[in-house]
Amino acid sequence: MNFYDERETRDPDQRERELMARLPAQIAHARANAPAFARLLADVDPAAVSSRAALAALPVTRKSELLELQKAARPFGGFAAVGWGAACRRVFASPGPLYEPEGARADYYRLARALFAAGFRAGDLVHNTFSYHFTPAGSMMETAAHALGCTVFPAGTGQTEQQLAAIADLRPDAYVGTPSFLRILLDKAEEFGLRPSFTKAFVSGEAFPPSLRDAFAARGIQAFQAYATADIGLIAYETEAREGLVVDEDVVVEIVRPGTGDPVAPGEVGEVVVTTFNPDYPLIRFGTGDLSALLPGASPCGRTNLRIKGWMGRADQTTKVKGMFVHPGQIAQVVKRHPEITRARLVVDNPDLNDRMTLMCEVAGGGGETLAAAIAASLRELTKLRGEVAFLPGGALANDGKVIDDMRTYA
């Protein structure tokens, strides 16, 4: 079978109906069992959240906010529906530190689907070089491989020569880890006159450009990537079509304008916001802080779910100007005050080493001095800083998700 399950080839309308039908129960579960969502969704009727429009009206909880929230309510900021005990098998730490639970369910992070798309099959021996210490990456990949019926060698990070010895002795079929470490292993093996047995690889955690993918293919290794986080698990994964990343079957992905919860038009770059159906960590409208965009149409591989372009940068573009922090959300508030603006970007530069802000505004039909003065007043009120306003025709700003573009140099 070429697909992990029949859900991957469902009629898109059927998938959408089924996802939306699952939302009310997950909202109700989060409200009832996760104290943070009991507060955030106190005025929400779960039964009414059965469409993307209704979901888009709920607040976004951004990853950048979780650190302070977790400090206030250890260990998970009130967002988890499990505590210590059999339901929470492990707890991991990500930089911050942020803490994430791992529930006791098989393939907790849902990465088996992505490994299957990368060619992993029952009976494979998988050489897993992700860390097993503190962070969840090693466990994320191991639990997925086990769900497929693979055996795992828990190599972890570093110790290149010892890893090559194990590879030479055990002859694993597949590699899991970062693309850069796979390249290190291959180059070191070449020095020693060894030929690693890998024929397939699953890589994540770093950029994976086509040039590196092709270099691995030239050495007989077909490598695929995925987009996953410690909080959500699998979000989207690469297939043999190599055209974007296919969204996982058990999440709802939205692309929103940075600093807001407002979905952008299809194809426009924005922040990836994910709602998961995980009962243990029921994150609702979780802002990953990553930029991406939806791709039109379905994948040529036959999978019918939405596709995203992959990681396109960070959405949290907060910067400091003259000692004051300026946030994308503040720029979004300026835009909301002035409906004439269709898109805006704050450009920060420093001619003569003096910080300067210019709000570049796309305005249908052009703007005038009166509108410019009003926008400048809003900018000053919301940021407590003076800024200039410049008008641009529609479509002049690049579709790259930038709300704040810090162009300062300090030569």
GROMACS .gro file of C-alpha atoms in nm:
model
  411
    1MET     CA    1   0.000   0.000   0.000
    2ASN     CA    2   0.133   0.345  -0.092
    3PHE     CA    3  -0.057   0.526   0.184
    4TYR     CA    4  -0.045   0.500   0.560
    5ASP     CA    5  -0.425   0.474   0.577
    6GLU     CA    6  -0.732   0.551   0.368
    7ARG     CA    7  -0.783   0.887   0.537
    8GLU     CA    8  -0.496   1.033   0.334
    9THR     CA    9  -0.696   0.999   0.011
   10ARG     CA   10  -1.037   1.109   0.140
   11ASP     CA   11  -1.249   1.353  -0.052
   12PRO     CA   12  -1.136   1.694   0.080
   13ASP     CA   13  -1.492   1.799   0.161
   14GLN     CA   14  -1.544   1.483   0.362
   15ARG     CA   15  -1.221   1.546   0.554
   16GLU     CA   16  -1.325   1.903   0.631
   17ARG     CA   17  -1.667   1.792   0.756
   18GLU     CA   18  -1.513   1.528   0.979
   19LEU     CA   19  -1.251   1.765   1.122
   20MET     CA   20  -1.511   2.031   1.196
   21ALA     CA   21  -1.740   1.770   1.354
   22ARG     CA   22  -1.459   1.678   1.595
   23LEU     CA   23  -1.398   2.037   1.709
   24PRO     CA   24  -1.687   2.086   1.957
   25ALA     CA   25  -1.592   1.782   2.164
   26GLN     CA   26  -1.226   1.888   2.177
   27ILE     CA   27  -1.319   2.243   2.281
   28ALA     CA   28  -1.544   2.104   2.553
   29HIS     CA   29  -1.271   1.864   2.667
   30ALA     CA   30  -1.010   2.142   2.684
   31ARG     CA   31  -1.245   2.365   2.883
   32ALA     CA   32  -1.334   2.088   3.127
   33ASN     CA   33  -0.987   1.941   3.185
   34ALA     CA   34  -0.721   2.208   3.114
   35PRO     CA   35  -0.747   2.503   3.358
   36ALA     CA   36  -0.589   2.751   3.115
   37PHE     CA   37  -0.854   2.678   2.853
   38ALA     CA   38  -1.127   2.688   3.117
   39ARG     CA   39  -1.024   3.052   3.157
   40LEU     CA   40  -0.951   3.138   2.794
   41LEU     CA   41  -1.268   2.975   2.659
   42ALA     CA   42  -1.500   3.052   2.950
   43ASP     CA   43  -1.744   3.243   2.729
   44VAL     CA   44  -1.729   3.000   2.437
   45ASP     CA   45  -2.008   2.757   2.357
   46PRO     CA   46  -1.820   2.446   2.237
   47ALA     CA   47  -2.116   2.328   2.030
   48ALA     CA   48  -2.095   2.647   1.823
   49VAL     CA   49  -1.731   2.589   1.722
   50SER     CA   50  -1.797   2.366   1.423
   51SER     CA   51  -1.650   2.571   1.138
   52ARG     CA   52  -1.324   2.741   1.051
   53ALA     CA   53  -1.493   3.079   1.088
   54ALA     CA   54  -1.602   2.994   1.443
   55LEU     CA   55  -1.257   2.856   1.524
   56ALA     CA   56  -1.095   3.176   1.395
   57ALA     CA   57  -1.291   3.374   1.653
   58LEU     CA   58  -1.113   3.197   1.942
   59PRO     CA   59  -0.796   3.344   2.096
   60VAL     CA   60  -0.453   3.235   1.977
   61THR     CA   61  -0.211   3.109   2.241
   62ARG     CA   62   0.141   3.166   2.111
   63LYS     CA   63   0.442   2.956   2.195
   64SER     CA   64   0.625   3.275   2.287
   65GLU     CA   65   0.371   3.329   2.568
   66LEU     CA   66   0.400   2.983   2.719
   67LEU     CA   67   0.720   3.049   2.916
   68GLU     CA   68   0.559   3.305   3.145
   69LEU     CA   69   0.236   3.106   3.161
   70GLN     CA   70   0.425   2.795   3.268
   71LYS     CA   71   0.616   2.990   3.533
   72ALA     CA   72   0.284   3.100   3.678
   73ALA     CA   73   0.134   2.751   3.676
   74ARG     CA   74   0.383   2.464   3.673
   75PRO     CA   75   0.441   2.235   3.502
   76PHE     CA   76   0.240   2.301   3.184
   77GLY     CA   77   0.081   2.641   3.243
   78GLY     CA   78  -0.260   2.480   3.289
   79PHE     CA   79  -0.277   2.372   2.924
   80ALA     CA   80  -0.239   1.997   2.986
   81ALA     CA   81  -0.527   1.767   3.076
   82VAL     CA   82  -0.298   1.512   3.246
   83GLY     CA   83  -0.075   1.518   3.553
   84TRP     CA   84   0.192   1.291   3.693
   85GLY     CA   85   0.107   0.923   3.675
   86ALA     CA   86   0.033   0.651   3.422
   87ALA     CA   87  -0.133   0.890   3.176
   88CYS     CA   88   0.186   1.099   3.148
   89ARG     CA   89   0.468   0.864   3.054
   90ARG     CA   90   0.743   1.124   3.021
   91VAL     CA   91   0.796   1.498   3.054
   92PHE     CA   92   1.046   1.681   2.836
   93ALA     CA   93   1.205   2.025   2.829
   94SER     CA   94   1.257   2.252   2.530
   95PRO     CA   95   1.469   2.568   2.529
   96GLY     CA   96   1.320   2.831   2.758
   97PRO     CA   97   1.267   2.602   2.936
   98LEU     CA   98   0.925   2.491   2.821
   99TYR     CA   99   0.789   2.160   2.946
  100GLU     CA  100   0.579   1.918   2.741
  101PRO     CA  101   0.403   1.599   2.848
  102GLU     CA  102   0.424   1.273   2.657
  103GLY     CA  103   0.111   1.067   2.699
  104ALA     CA  104   0.102   0.688   2.716
  105ARG     CA  105  -0.073   0.634   2.382
  106ALA     CA  106   0.112   0.460   2.097
  107ASP     CA  107   0.266   0.700   1.843
  108TYR     CA  108   0.182   0.989   2.074
  109TYR     CA  109   0.334   1.247   1.836
  110ARG     CA  110   0.168   1.092   1.524
  111LEU     CA  111   0.496   1.079   1.330
  112ALA     CA  112   0.444   0.724   1.202
  113ARG     CA  113   0.250   0.869   0.909
  114ALA     CA  114   0.549   1.081   0.808
  115LEU     CA  115   0.797   0.795   0.846
  116PHE     CA  116   0.573   0.577   0.629
  117ALA     CA  117   0.570   0.845   0.358
  118ALA     CA  118   0.952   0.842   0.378
  119GLY     CA  119   0.957   0.470   0.299
  120PHE     CA  120   0.999   0.326   0.649
  121ARG     CA  121   0.837  -0.016   0.689
  122ALA     CA  122   0.794  -0.292   0.944
  123GLY     CA  123   1.116  -0.487   0.987
  124ASP     CA  124   1.348  -0.193   0.922
  125LEU     CA  125   1.630  -0.118   1.165
  126VAL     CA  126   1.630   0.257   1.230
  127HIS     CA  127   1.943   0.443   1.344
  128ASN     CA  128   1.798   0.728   1.554
  129THR     CA  129   2.045   1.013   1.613
  130PHE     CA  130   1.805   1.261   1.772
  131SER     CA  131   1.864   1.345   2.137
  132TYR     CA  132   1.709   1.127   2.405
  133HIS     CA  133   1.817   1.371   2.675
  134PHE     CA  134   1.591   1.654   2.799
  135THR     CA  135   1.426   1.719   2.461
  136PRO     CA  136   1.162   1.489   2.309
  137ALA     CA  137   1.302   1.446   1.956
  138GLY     CA  138   1.452   1.102   2.020
  139SER     CA  139   1.132   0.972   2.175
  140MET     CA  140   0.918   1.133   1.905
  141MET     CA  141   1.097   0.936   1.636
  142GLU     CA  142   1.135   0.613   1.832
  143THR     CA  143   0.766   0.587   1.923
  144ALA     CA  144   0.673   0.649   1.558
  145ALA     CA  145   0.915   0.384   1.433
  146HIS     CA  146   0.782   0.134   1.687
  147ALA     CA  147   0.426   0.205   1.569
  148LEU     CA  148   0.534   0.097   1.220
  149GLY     CA  149   0.697  -0.224   1.346
  150CYS     CA  150   1.057  -0.101   1.314
  151THR     CA  151   1.346  -0.178   1.547
  152VAL     CA  152   1.537   0.125   1.676
  153PHE     CA  153   1.903   0.172   1.765
  154PRO     CA  154   1.900   0.469   2.009
  155ALA     CA  155   2.223   0.631   1.891
  156GLY     CA  156   2.152   0.980   2.021
  157THR     CA  157   2.383   1.269   1.941
  158GLY     CA  158   2.760   1.291   1.892
  159GLN     CA  159   3.022   1.012   1.921
  160THR     CA  160   3.058   0.993   1.544
  161GLU     CA  161   3.317   0.713   1.534
  162GLN     CA  162   3.119   0.495   1.778
  163GLN     CA  163   2.808   0.552   1.569
  164LEU     CA  164   2.992   0.446   1.253
  165ALA     CA  165   3.108   0.129   1.429
  166ALA     CA  166   2.748   0.045   1.520
  167ILE     CA  167   2.635   0.119   1.164
  168ALA     CA  168   2.904  -0.109   1.025
  169ASP     CA  169   2.810  -0.391   1.265
  170LEU     CA  170   2.429  -0.367   1.254
  171ARG     CA  171   2.372  -0.247   0.895
  172PRO     CA  172   2.063  -0.033   0.965
  173ASP     CA  173   1.819   0.035   0.681
  174ALA     CA  174   1.724   0.389   0.778
  175TYR     CA  175   1.860   0.705   0.938
  176VAL     CA  176   1.668   0.949   1.155
  177GLY     CA  177   1.819   1.282   1.263
  178THR     CA  178   1.928   1.620   1.134
  179PRO     CA  179   2.049   1.643   0.772
  180SER     CA  180   2.377   1.796   0.883
  181PHE     CA  181   2.466   1.500   1.105
  182LEU     CA  182   2.382   1.256   0.826
  183ARG     CA  183   2.627   1.441   0.606
  184ILE     CA  184   2.891   1.424   0.880
  185LEU     CA  185   2.839   1.049   0.917
  186LEU     CA  186   2.865   0.992   0.542
  187ASP     CA  187   3.177   1.205   0.505
  188LYS     CA  188   3.347   1.039   0.803
  189ALA     CA  189   3.254   0.694   0.673
  190GLU     CA  190   3.415   0.781   0.341
  191GLU     CA  191   3.739   0.873   0.523
  192PHE     CA  192   3.741   0.530   0.686
  193GLY     CA  193   3.655   0.349   0.363
  194LEU     CA  194   3.311   0.249   0.491
  195ARG     CA  195   2.983   0.252   0.302
  196PRO     CA  196   2.682   0.308   0.534
  197SER     CA  197   2.388   0.078   0.474
  198PHE     CA  198   2.122   0.350   0.480
  199THR     CA  199   1.884   0.354   0.184
  200LYS     CA  200   1.633   0.598   0.337
  201ALA     CA  201   1.637   0.883   0.583
  202PHE     CA  202   1.395   1.099   0.775
  203VAL     CA  203   1.536   1.440   0.864
  204SER     CA  204   1.407   1.733   1.064
  205GLY     CA  205   1.523   2.013   1.292
  206GLU     CA  206   1.712   2.206   1.023
  207ALA     CA  207   1.671   2.348   0.676
  208PHE     CA  208   1.686   2.076   0.411
  209PRO     CA  209   1.762   2.238   0.075
  210PRO     CA  210   1.713   2.046  -0.252
  211SER     CA  211   2.089   2.051  -0.312
  212LEU     CA  212   2.149   1.848   0.005
  213ARG     CA  213   1.859   1.615  -0.075
  214ASP     CA  214   2.013   1.550  -0.418
  215ALA     CA  215   2.356   1.492  -0.263
  216PHE     CA  216   2.209   1.221  -0.040
  217ALA     CA  217   2.026   1.067  -0.337
  218ALA     CA  218   2.356   1.050  -0.526
  219ARG     CA  219   2.487   0.835  -0.239
  220GLY     CA  220   2.186   0.603  -0.261
  221ILE     CA  221   1.979   0.755   0.022
  222GLN     CA  222   1.627   0.888  -0.034
  223ALA     CA  223   1.570   1.148   0.238
  224PHE     CA  224   1.244   1.316   0.337
  225GLN     CA  225   1.163   1.591   0.583
  226ALA     CA  226   0.874   1.685   0.811
  227TYR     CA  227   0.755   1.980   1.015
  228ALA     CA  228   0.684   1.886   1.375
  229THR     CA  229   0.706   2.051   1.717
  230ALA     CA  230   0.744   1.919   2.070
  231ASP     CA  231   0.407   2.068   2.164
  232ILE     CA  232   0.197   1.956   1.868
  233GLY     CA  233   0.382   1.659   1.722
  234LEU     CA  234   0.349   1.614   1.346
  235ILE     CA  235   0.208   1.914   1.157
  236ALA     CA  236   0.302   1.834   0.795
  237TYR     CA  237   0.529   1.596   0.606
  238GLU     CA  238   0.704   1.551   0.273
  239THR     CA  239   0.598   1.285   0.022
  240GLU     CA  240   0.751   1.144  -0.295
  241ALA     CA  241   0.592   1.429  -0.492
  242ARG     CA  242   0.841   1.674  -0.331
  243GLU     CA  243   0.588   1.955  -0.370
  244GLY     CA  244   0.540   2.117  -0.032
  245LEU     CA  245   0.442   1.939   0.291
  246VAL     CA  246   0.109   1.757   0.332
  247VAL     CA  247  -0.080   1.847   0.650
  248ASP     CA  248  -0.135   1.568   0.903
  249GLU     CA  249  -0.482   1.415   0.927
  250ASP     CA  250  -0.529   1.492   1.299
  251VAL     CA  251  -0.471   1.866   1.319
  252VAL     CA  252  -0.643   2.179   1.191
  253VAL     CA  253  -0.391   2.421   1.041
  254GLU     CA  254  -0.459   2.791   0.988
  255ILE     CA  255  -0.227   3.055   0.842
  256VAL     CA  256  -0.284   3.388   1.018
  257ARG     CA  257  -0.144   3.736   0.992
  258PRO     CA  258   0.145   3.769   1.241
  259GLY     CA  259   0.043   3.944   1.559
  260THR     CA  260  -0.325   3.861   1.507
  261GLY     CA  261  -0.554   3.560   1.491
  262ASP     CA  262  -0.694   3.658   1.152
  263PRO     CA  263  -0.657   3.399   0.873
  264VAL     CA  264  -0.485   3.532   0.561
  265ALA     CA  265  -0.590   3.471   0.202
  266PRO     CA  266  -0.480   3.137   0.048
  267GLY     CA  267  -0.121   3.160  -0.070
  268GLU     CA  268  -0.033   3.453   0.156
  269VAL     CA  269   0.253   3.401   0.401
  270GLY     CA  270   0.155   3.408   0.767
  271GLU     CA  271   0.198   3.239   1.104
  272VAL     CA  272   0.116   2.869   1.136
  273VAL     CA  273  -0.158   2.820   1.397
  274VAL     CA  274  -0.254   2.464   1.488
  275THR     CA  275  -0.544   2.305   1.673
  276THR     CA  276  -0.476   1.951   1.788
  277PHE     CA  277  -0.712   1.671   1.888
  278ASN     CA  278  -0.463   1.538   2.144
  279PRO     CA  279  -0.670   1.466   2.461
  280ASP     CA  280  -0.364   1.493   2.690
  281TYR     CA  281  -0.238   1.831   2.568
  282PRO     CA  282  -0.542   1.980   2.391
  283LEU     CA  283  -0.385   2.289   2.238
  284ILE     CA  284  -0.648   2.508   2.071
  285ARG     CA  285  -0.526   2.765   1.816
  286PHE     CA  286  -0.163   2.726   1.915
  287GLY     CA  287   0.060   2.983   1.745
  288THR     CA  288   0.385   2.809   1.653
  289GLY     CA  289   0.571   3.130   1.572
  290ASP     CA  290   0.667   2.984   1.233
  291LEU     CA  291   0.584   3.134   0.894
  292SER     CA  292   0.443   2.936   0.602
  293ALA     CA  293   0.176   2.953   0.332
  294LEU     CA  294  -0.087   2.722   0.186
  295LEU     CA  295  -0.021   2.576  -0.157
  296PRO     CA  296  -0.308   2.550  -0.406
  297GLY     CA  297  -0.450   2.217  -0.516
  298ALA     CA  298  -0.369   1.863  -0.407
  299SER     CA  299  -0.037   1.682  -0.405
  300PRO     CA  300   0.048   1.476  -0.715
  301CYS     CA  301   0.125   1.186  -0.480
  302GLY     CA  302  -0.249   1.125  -0.434
  303ARG     CA  303  -0.283   1.256  -0.079
  304THR     CA  304  -0.568   1.507  -0.072
  305ASN     CA  305  -0.508   1.710   0.242
  306LEU     CA  306  -0.395   2.073   0.245
  307ARG     CA  307  -0.030   2.146   0.173
  308ILE     CA  308   0.199   2.411   0.314
  309LYS     CA  309   0.525   2.539   0.169
  310GLY     CA  310   0.723   2.442   0.476
  311TRP     CA  311   0.915   2.660   0.718
  312MET     CA  312   0.959   3.015   0.584
  313GLY     CA  313   1.096   3.201   0.886
  314ARG     CA  314   0.980   3.325   1.223
  315ALA     CA  315   0.657   3.516   1.280
  316ASP     CA  316   0.767   3.679   1.604
  317GLN     CA  317   0.938   3.986   1.460
  318THR     CA  318   0.941   4.189   1.780
  319THR     CA  319   1.218   4.447   1.779
  320LYS     CA  320   1.341   4.725   2.006
  321VAL     CA  321   1.340   5.084   1.881
  322LYS     CA  322   1.486   5.362   2.097
  323GLY     CA  323   1.460   5.134   2.398
  324MET     CA  324   1.095   5.039   2.337
  325PHE     CA  325   0.973   4.701   2.215
  326VAL     CA  326   0.757   4.711   1.903
  327HIS     CA  327   0.539   4.405   1.834
  328PRO     CA  328   0.362   4.281   1.519
  329GLY     CA  329   0.037   4.295   1.714
  330GLN     CA  330   0.073   4.672   1.753
  331ILE     CA  331   0.107   4.714   1.377
  332ALA     CA  332  -0.202   4.496   1.331
  333GLN     CA  333  -0.393   4.729   1.564
  334VAL     CA  334  -0.290   5.029   1.354
  335VAL     CA  335  -0.420   4.857   1.041
  336LYS     CA  336  -0.752   4.774   1.209
  337ARG     CA  337  -0.802   5.138   1.299
  338HIS     CA  338  -0.767   5.245   0.936
  339PRO     CA  339  -0.965   5.026   0.696
  340GLU     CA  340  -0.811   5.208   0.398
  341ILE     CA  341  -0.492   5.003   0.462
  342THR     CA  342  -0.496   4.665   0.288
  343ARG     CA  343  -0.148   4.561   0.403
  344ALA     CA  344   0.127   4.726   0.606
  345ARG     CA  345   0.487   4.673   0.705
  346LEU     CA  346   0.692   4.867   0.957
  347VAL     CA  347   1.044   4.928   0.826
  348VAL     CA  348   1.304   5.016   1.088
  349ASP     CA  349   1.635   5.163   0.976
  350ASN     CA  350   1.896   5.393   1.125
  351PRO     CA  351   2.035   5.660   0.894
  352ASP     CA  352   2.321   5.837   1.073
  353LEU     CA  353   2.277   5.569   1.345
  354ASN     CA  354   1.946   5.723   1.454
  355ASP     CA  355   1.656   5.477   1.471
  356ARG     CA  356   1.373   5.556   1.230
  357MET     CA  357   1.036   5.387   1.178
  358THR     CA  358   0.841   5.406   0.853
  359LEU     CA  359   0.505   5.236   0.817
  360MET     CA  360   0.472   5.126   0.456
  361CYS     CA  361   0.101   5.104   0.375
  362GLU     CA  362  -0.070   4.956   0.072
  363VAL     CA  363  -0.378   5.174   0.023
  364ALA     CA  364  -0.636   5.119  -0.247
  365GLY     CA  365  -0.673   5.437  -0.451
  366GLY     CA  366  -0.373   5.603  -0.284
  367GLY     CA  367  -0.358   5.807   0.034
  368GLY     CA  368  -0.336   6.170   0.132
  369GLU     CA  369  -0.186   6.393   0.399
  370THR     CA  370  -0.491   6.366   0.622
  371LEU     CA  371  -0.484   5.987   0.621
  372ALA     CA  372  -0.106   5.984   0.670
  373ALA     CA  373  -0.137   6.209   0.974
  374ALA     CA  374  -0.411   5.991   1.122
  375ILE     CA  375  -0.208   5.674   1.071
  376ALA     CA  376   0.103   5.835   1.219
  377ALA     CA  377  -0.099   5.938   1.525
  378SER     CA  378  -0.224   5.583   1.572
  379LEU     CA  379   0.129   5.449   1.535
  380ARG     CA  380   0.255   5.687   1.801
  381GLU     CA  381  -0.033   5.610   2.037
  382LEU     CA  382   0.010   5.236   2.012
  383THR     CA  383   0.392   5.213   2.011
  384LYS     CA  384   0.475   5.533   2.206
  385LEU     CA  385   0.718   5.616   1.926
  386ARG     CA  386   0.709   5.860   1.636
  387GLY     CA  387   0.705   5.712   1.288
  388GLU     CA  388   0.669   5.819   0.929
  389VAL     CA  389   0.402   5.690   0.689
  390ALA     CA  390   0.453   5.603   0.323
  391PHE     CA  391   0.183   5.491   0.079
  392LEU     CA  392   0.229   5.213  -0.177
  393PRO     CA  393   0.003   5.069  -0.444
  394GLY     CA  394  -0.166   4.735  -0.383
  395GLY     CA  395   0.068   4.437  -0.422
  396ALA     CA  396   0.387   4.638  -0.372
  397LEU     CA  397   0.488   4.466  -0.048
  398ALA     CA  398   0.647   4.123  -0.082
  399ASN     CA  399   0.442   3.819   0.017
  400ASP     CA  400   0.690   3.702   0.282
  401GLY     CA  401   0.495   3.737   0.606
  402LYS     CA  402   0.701   4.027   0.736
  403VAL     CA  403   0.514   4.277   0.951
  404ILE     CA  404   0.829   4.437   1.097
  405ASP     CA  405   1.142   4.459   0.882
  406ASP     CA  406   1.446   4.561   1.086
  407MET     CA  407   1.699   4.690   0.832
  408ARG     CA  408   1.933   4.865   1.074
  409THR     CA  409   2.308   4.834   1.027
  410TYR     CA  410   2.578   4.929   1.272
  411ALA     CA  411   2.885   4.983   1.060
   0.00000   0.00000   0.00000
